[in-house]
Coordinates of C-alpha atoms and ligand atoms in Angstrom, one line a residue:
X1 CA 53.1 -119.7 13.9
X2 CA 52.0 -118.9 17.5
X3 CA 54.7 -118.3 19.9
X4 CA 54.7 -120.3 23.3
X5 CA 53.7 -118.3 26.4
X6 CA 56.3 -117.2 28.7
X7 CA 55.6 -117.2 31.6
X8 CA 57.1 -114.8 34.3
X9 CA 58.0 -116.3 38.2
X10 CA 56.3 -114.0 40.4
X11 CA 57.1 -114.0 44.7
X12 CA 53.9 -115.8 46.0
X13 CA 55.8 -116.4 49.4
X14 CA 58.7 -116.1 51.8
X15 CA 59.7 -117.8 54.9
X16 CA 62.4 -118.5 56.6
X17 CA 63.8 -120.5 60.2
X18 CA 66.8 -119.7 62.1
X19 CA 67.4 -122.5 65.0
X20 CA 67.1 -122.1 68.6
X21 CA 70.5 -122.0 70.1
X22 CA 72.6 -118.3 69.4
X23 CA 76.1 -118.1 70.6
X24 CA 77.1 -114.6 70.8
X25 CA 80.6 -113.0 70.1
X26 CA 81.3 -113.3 74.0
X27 CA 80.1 -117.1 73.5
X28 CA 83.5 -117.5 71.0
X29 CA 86.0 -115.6 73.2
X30 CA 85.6 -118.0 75.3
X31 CA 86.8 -120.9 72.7
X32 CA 89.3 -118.9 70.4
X33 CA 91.5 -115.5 71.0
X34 CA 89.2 -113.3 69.5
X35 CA 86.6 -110.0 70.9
X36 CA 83.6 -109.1 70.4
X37 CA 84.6 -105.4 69.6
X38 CA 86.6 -107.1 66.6
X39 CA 84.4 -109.2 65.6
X40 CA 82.0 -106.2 65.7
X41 CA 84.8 -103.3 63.7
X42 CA 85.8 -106.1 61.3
X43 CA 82.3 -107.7 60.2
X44 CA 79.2 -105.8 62.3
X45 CA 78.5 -109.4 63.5
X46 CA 76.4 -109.2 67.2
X47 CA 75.6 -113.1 67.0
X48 CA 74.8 -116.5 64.9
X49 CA 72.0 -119.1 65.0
X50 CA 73.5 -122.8 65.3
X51 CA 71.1 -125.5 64.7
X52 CA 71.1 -128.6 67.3
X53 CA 73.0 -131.6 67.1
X54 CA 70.4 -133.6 65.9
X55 CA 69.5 -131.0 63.4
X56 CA 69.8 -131.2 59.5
X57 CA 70.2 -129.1 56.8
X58 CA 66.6 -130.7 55.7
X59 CA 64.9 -130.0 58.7
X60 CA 66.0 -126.3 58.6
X61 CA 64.9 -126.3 54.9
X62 CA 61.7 -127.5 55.6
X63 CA 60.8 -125.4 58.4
X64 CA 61.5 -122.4 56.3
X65 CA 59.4 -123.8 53.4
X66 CA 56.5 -124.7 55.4
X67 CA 56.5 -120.7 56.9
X68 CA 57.0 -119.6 52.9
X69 CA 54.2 -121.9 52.3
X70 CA 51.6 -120.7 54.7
X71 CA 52.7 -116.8 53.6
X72 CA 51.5 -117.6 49.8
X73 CA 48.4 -119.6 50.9
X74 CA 49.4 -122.8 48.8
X75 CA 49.5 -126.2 49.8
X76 CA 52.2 -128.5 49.0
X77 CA 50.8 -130.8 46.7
X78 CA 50.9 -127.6 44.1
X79 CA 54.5 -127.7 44.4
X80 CA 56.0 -129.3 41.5
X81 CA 59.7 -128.0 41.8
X82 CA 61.9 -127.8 44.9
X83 CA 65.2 -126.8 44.4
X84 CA 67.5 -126.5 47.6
X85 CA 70.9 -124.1 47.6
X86 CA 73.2 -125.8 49.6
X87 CA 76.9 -126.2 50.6
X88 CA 76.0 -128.3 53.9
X89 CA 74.2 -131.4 52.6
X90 CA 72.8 -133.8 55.5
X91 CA 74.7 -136.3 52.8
X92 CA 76.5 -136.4 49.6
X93 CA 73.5 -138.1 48.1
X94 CA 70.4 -138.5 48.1
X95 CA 70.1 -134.4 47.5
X96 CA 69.0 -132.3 50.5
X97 CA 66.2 -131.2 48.5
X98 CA 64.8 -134.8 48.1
X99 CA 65.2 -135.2 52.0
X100 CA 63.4 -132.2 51.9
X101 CA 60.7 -133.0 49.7
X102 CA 60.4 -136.0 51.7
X103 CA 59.8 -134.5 55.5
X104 CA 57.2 -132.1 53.2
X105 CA 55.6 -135.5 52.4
X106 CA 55.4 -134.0 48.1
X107 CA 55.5 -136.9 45.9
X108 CA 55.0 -134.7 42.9
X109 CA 58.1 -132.2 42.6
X110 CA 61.0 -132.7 40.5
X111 CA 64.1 -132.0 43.5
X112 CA 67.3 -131.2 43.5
X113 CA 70.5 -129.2 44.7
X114 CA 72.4 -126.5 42.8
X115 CA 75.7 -125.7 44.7
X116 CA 76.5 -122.0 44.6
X117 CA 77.8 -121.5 48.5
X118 CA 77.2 -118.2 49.2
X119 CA 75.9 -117.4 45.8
X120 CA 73.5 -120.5 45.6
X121 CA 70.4 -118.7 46.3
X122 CA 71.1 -116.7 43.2
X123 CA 71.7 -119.7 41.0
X124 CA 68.4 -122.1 42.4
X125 CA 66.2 -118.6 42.0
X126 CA 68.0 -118.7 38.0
X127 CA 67.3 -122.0 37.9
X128 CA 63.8 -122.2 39.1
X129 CA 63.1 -118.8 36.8
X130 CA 64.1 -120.6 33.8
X131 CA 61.6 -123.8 34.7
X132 CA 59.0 -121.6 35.1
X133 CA 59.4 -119.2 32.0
X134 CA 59.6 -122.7 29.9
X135 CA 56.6 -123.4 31.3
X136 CA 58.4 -126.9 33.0
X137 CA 57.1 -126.1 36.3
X138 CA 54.3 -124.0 37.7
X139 CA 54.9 -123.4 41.4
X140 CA 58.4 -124.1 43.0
X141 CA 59.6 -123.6 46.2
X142 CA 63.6 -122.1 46.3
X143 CA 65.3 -122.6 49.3
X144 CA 68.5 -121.9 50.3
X145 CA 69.3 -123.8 53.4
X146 CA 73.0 -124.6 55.6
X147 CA 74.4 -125.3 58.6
X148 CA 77.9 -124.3 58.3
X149 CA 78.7 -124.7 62.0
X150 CA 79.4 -128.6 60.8
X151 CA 82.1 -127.4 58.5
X152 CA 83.3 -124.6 60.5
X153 CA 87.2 -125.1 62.1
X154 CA 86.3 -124.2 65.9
X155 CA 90.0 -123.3 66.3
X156 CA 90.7 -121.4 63.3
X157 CA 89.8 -117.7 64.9
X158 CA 89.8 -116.0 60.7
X159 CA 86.5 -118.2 59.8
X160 CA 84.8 -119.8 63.1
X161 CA 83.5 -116.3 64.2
X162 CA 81.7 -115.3 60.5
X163 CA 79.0 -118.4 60.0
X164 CA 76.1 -119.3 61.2
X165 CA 72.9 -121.8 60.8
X166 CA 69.7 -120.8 58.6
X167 CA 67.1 -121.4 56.4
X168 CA 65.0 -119.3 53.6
X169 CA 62.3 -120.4 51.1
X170 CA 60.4 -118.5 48.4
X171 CA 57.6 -119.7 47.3
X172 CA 57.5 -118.8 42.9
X173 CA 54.3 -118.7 41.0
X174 CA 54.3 -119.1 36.9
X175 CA 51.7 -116.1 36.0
X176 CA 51.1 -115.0 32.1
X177 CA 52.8 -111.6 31.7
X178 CA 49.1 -109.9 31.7
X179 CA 47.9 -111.6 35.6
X180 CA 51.9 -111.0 36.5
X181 CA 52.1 -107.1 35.8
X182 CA 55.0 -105.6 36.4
X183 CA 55.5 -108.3 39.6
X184 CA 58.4 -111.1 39.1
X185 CA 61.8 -112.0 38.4
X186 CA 62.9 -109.6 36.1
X187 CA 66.3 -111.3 35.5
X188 CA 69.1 -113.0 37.8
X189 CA 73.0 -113.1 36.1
X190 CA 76.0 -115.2 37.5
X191 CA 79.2 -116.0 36.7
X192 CA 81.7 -118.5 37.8
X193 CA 86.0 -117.8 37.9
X194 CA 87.3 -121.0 39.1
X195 CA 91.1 -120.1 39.1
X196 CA 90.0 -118.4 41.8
X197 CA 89.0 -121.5 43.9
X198 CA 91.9 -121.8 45.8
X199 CA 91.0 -118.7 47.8
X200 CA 87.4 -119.9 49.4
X201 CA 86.8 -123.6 49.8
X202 CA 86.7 -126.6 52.4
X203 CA 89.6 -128.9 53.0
X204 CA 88.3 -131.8 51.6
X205 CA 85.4 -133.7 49.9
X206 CA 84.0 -137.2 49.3
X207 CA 86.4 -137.4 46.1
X208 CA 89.3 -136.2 47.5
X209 CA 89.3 -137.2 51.6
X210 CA 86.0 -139.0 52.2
X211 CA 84.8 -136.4 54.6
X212 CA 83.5 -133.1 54.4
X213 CA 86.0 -130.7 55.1
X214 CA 86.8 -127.4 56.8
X215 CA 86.3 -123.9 55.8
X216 CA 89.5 -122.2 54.7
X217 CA 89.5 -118.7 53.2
X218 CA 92.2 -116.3 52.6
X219 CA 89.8 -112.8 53.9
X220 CA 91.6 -110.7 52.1
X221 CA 91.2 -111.1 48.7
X222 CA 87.9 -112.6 49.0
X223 CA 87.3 -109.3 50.4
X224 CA 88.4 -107.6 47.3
X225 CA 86.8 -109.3 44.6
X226 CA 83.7 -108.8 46.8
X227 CA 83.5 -105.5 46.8
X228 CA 84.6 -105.5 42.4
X229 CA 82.8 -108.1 41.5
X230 CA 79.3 -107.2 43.0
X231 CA 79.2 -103.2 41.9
X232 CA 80.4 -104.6 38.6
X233 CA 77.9 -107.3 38.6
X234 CA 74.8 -104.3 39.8
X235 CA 76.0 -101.8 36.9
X236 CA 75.2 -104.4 34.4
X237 CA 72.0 -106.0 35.6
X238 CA 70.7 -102.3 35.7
X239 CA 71.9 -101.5 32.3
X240 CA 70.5 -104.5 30.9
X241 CA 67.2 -104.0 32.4
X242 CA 67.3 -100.2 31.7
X243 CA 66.7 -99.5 35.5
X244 CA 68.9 -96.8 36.8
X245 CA 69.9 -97.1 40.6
X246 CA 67.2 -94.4 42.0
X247 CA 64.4 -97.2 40.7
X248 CA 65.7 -99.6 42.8
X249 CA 63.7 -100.2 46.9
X250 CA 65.4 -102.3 48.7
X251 CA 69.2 -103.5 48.2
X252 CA 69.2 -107.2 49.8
X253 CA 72.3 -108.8 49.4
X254 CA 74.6 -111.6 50.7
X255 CA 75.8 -111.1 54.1
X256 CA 79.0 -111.6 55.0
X257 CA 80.5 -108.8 55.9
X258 CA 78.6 -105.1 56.6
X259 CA 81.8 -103.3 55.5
X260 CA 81.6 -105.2 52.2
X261 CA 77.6 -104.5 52.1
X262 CA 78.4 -100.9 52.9
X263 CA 81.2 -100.5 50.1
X264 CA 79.5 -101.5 47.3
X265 CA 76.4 -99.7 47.9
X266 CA 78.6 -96.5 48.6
X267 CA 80.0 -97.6 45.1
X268 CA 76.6 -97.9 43.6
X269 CA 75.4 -94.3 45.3
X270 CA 72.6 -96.3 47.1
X271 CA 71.8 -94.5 50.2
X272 CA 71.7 -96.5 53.9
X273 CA 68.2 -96.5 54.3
X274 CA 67.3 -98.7 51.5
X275 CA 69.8 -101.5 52.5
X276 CA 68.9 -104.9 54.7
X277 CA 71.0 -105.6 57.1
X278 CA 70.7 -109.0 58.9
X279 CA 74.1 -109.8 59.2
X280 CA 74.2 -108.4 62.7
X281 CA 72.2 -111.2 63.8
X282 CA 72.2 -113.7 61.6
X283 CA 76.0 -113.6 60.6
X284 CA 77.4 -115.3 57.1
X285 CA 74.3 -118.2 56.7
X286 CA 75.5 -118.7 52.9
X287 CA 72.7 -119.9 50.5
X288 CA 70.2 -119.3 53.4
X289 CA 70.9 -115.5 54.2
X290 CA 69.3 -113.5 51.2
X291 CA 66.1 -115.1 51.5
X292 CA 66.6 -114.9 55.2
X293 CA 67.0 -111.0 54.7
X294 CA 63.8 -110.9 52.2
X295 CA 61.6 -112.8 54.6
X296 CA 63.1 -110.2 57.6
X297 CA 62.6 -107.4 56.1
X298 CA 58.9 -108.3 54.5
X299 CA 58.3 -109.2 58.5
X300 CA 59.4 -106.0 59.5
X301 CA 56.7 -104.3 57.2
X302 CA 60.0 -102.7 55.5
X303 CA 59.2 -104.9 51.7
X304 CA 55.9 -104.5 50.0
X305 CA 54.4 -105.8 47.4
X306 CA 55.7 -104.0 44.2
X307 CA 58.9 -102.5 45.5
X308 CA 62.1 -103.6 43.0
X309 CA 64.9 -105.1 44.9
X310 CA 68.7 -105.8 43.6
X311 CA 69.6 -108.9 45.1
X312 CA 73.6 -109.7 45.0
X313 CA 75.8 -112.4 46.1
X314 CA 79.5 -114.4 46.0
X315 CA 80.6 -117.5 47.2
X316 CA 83.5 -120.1 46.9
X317 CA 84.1 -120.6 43.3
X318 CA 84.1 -117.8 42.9
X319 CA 80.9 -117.5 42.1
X320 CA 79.0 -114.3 41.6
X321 CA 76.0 -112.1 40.7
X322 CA 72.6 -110.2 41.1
X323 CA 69.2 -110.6 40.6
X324 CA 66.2 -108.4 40.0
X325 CA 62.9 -108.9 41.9
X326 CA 59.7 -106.8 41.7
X327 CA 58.3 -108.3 44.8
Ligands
LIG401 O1 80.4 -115.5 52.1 C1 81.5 -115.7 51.3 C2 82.2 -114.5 51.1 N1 83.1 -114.2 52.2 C3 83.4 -113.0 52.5 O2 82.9 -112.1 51.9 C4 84.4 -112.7 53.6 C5 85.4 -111.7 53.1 N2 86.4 -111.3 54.0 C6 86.2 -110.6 55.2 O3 85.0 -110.3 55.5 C7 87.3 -110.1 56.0 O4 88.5 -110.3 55.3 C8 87.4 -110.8 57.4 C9 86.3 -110.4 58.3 C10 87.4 -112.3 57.2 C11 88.7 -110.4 58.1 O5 88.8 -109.0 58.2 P1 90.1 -108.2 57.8 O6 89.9 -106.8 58.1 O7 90.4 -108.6 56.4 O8 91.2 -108.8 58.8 P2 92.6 -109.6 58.4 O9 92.3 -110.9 57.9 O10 93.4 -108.7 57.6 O11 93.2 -109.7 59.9 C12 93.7 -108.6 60.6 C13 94.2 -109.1 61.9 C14 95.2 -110.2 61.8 O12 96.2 -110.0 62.8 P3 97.7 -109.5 62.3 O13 98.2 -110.4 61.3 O14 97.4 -108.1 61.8 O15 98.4 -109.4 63.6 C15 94.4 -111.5 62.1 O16 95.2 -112.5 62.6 O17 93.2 -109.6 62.7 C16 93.5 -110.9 63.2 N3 92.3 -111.7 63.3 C17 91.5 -111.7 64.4 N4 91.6 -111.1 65.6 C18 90.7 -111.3 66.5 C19 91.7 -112.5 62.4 N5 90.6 -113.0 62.8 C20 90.4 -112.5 64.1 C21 89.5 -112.7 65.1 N6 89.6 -112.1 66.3 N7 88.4 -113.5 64.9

């Protein structure tokens, strides 16, 4: 009996789009009693991206496809998966990756949304992995994608001054393990604890108030199970994969929060220079800001081709995890 290939998702691409308008820390003071030498102490956030008014989650997605697209030389019609991580839909249905699909003008992918928040990216890449290594797909294009200025509380100093507006695509290749190498997705793991919903989420829904909601979020303890969860969650990925933490490049996780980026890889003994840092700039950008980071530091010339990154992210759910990338 011959065994069916399995194929392995290998990084053909990475783009990303952040929109025009930044409001800086200053920007905020203005609307809510806060500083920027807080904002700074307490998160390392310098400024966020918001998109326009008349700009959707879809656009931003699409934007950051087409650059991931033009970075692996493909054209669209080979895309026949797009899977969009998103917590700010442009509407509760049709998905945000059909809308997507749509201002691509692809009439061939499957499409659809995972919802992960924070950790989404994690779960589409998981998602897209496991099409790929089934053989169910051949080329897919991951995005994570938000504008969480729409569900952001302007008055509610504890979240308003931690999100911002983003997208960031990969573009995945199915390769046989011989064309592949030792390039791909070596694994991602996630894992959901929803008694712990209560502490990350929005104020409503279309099932509960009709509208979307605002973000509520008790710090604190998110903090916490950040900084737990996420070293627990790298000590096992590296022990299942038998790669010790000296193997790993790059460290690209999440961002949040740079004292929570900071802690774990203190925990994990990984030293400064091998983590990305984009939260300075970017701020918290959900789904959207590890691909955001990837295609940053790739642009920076920090990421090359064949370097092992530990990828690492929570959201609302909880939900948490890491992935492992040879780029
Ligand atoms: O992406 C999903 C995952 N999310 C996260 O990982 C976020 C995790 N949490 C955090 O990053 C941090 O908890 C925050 C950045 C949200 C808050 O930092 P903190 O060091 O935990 O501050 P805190 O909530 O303990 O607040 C300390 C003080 C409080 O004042 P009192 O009660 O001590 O008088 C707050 O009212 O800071 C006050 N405060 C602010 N002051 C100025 C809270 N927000 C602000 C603000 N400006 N924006």
């Amino acid at each position: 009996m011959t065994h069916p290939v399995q194929w392995r998702s290998v990084i053909a691409g990475v783009g990303g789009y952040l929109p025009h308008r930044v409001l800086t820390n200053d920007d905020l003071a203005k609307v809510v009693d806060t500083s920027h030498e807080w904002i700074v102490e307490r998160t390392g956030i310098h400024q966020r991206h918001f998109a326009a008014e008349n700009e959707l989650t879809s656009h931003l997605c699409a934007k950051a496809a087409e650059c991931a697209l033009k970075n692996a030389e493909k054209d669209i019609n080979e895309i026949d998966l797009i899977i969009v991580a998103t917590a700010s839909p442009d509407l509760t249905f049709p998905s945000t990756a059909a809308l997507t699909q749509k201002l691509l003008k692809n009439s061939k992918a499957l499409a659809f949304d995972v919802a992960g928040v924070c950790a989404g990216f994690l779960l589409a890449l998981q998602v897209a992995d496991n099409f790929i290594r089934l053989g169910q797909a051949k080329t897919a294009l991951v995005i994570g994608g938000e504008t969480f200025s729409r569900l952001i509380d302007m008055e509610d100093r504890r979240t308003n001054v931690l999100f911002g507006d983003g997208a960031g695509a990969v573009v995945l290749e199915g390769m046989s393990p011989e064309k592949a190498g030792n390039r791909g997705i070596l694994g991602v793991h996630l894992q959901t604890e929803g008694q712990l919903s209560d502490i990350l989420y929005t104020d409503g829904g279309p099932s509960s108030t009709g509208h979307a909601g605002k973000i509520r979020m008790s710090g604190q303890e998110v903090y916490k199970h950040a900084v737990t969860k996420l070293t627990d969650s790298a000590v096992k990925i590296l022990a299942k994969y038998n790669i010790t933490i000296n193997d790993i490049d790059w460290f690209i996780p999440h961002q949040a929060n740079v004292r929570i980026i900071e802690s774990v890889a203190q925990r994990l003994n990984l030293p400064r220079e091998k983590i990305v840092v984009t939260v300075d700039k970017h701020a918290n950008t959900s789904a959207a800001s590890i691909p955001l980071a990837l295609w940053t530091a790739i642009q920076e010339g920090r990421v090359k081709p064949g370097d092992l990154i530990l990828h690492e992210g929570i959201g609302g759910g909880l939900i948490w995890g890491s992935a492992l990338v040879r780029y």
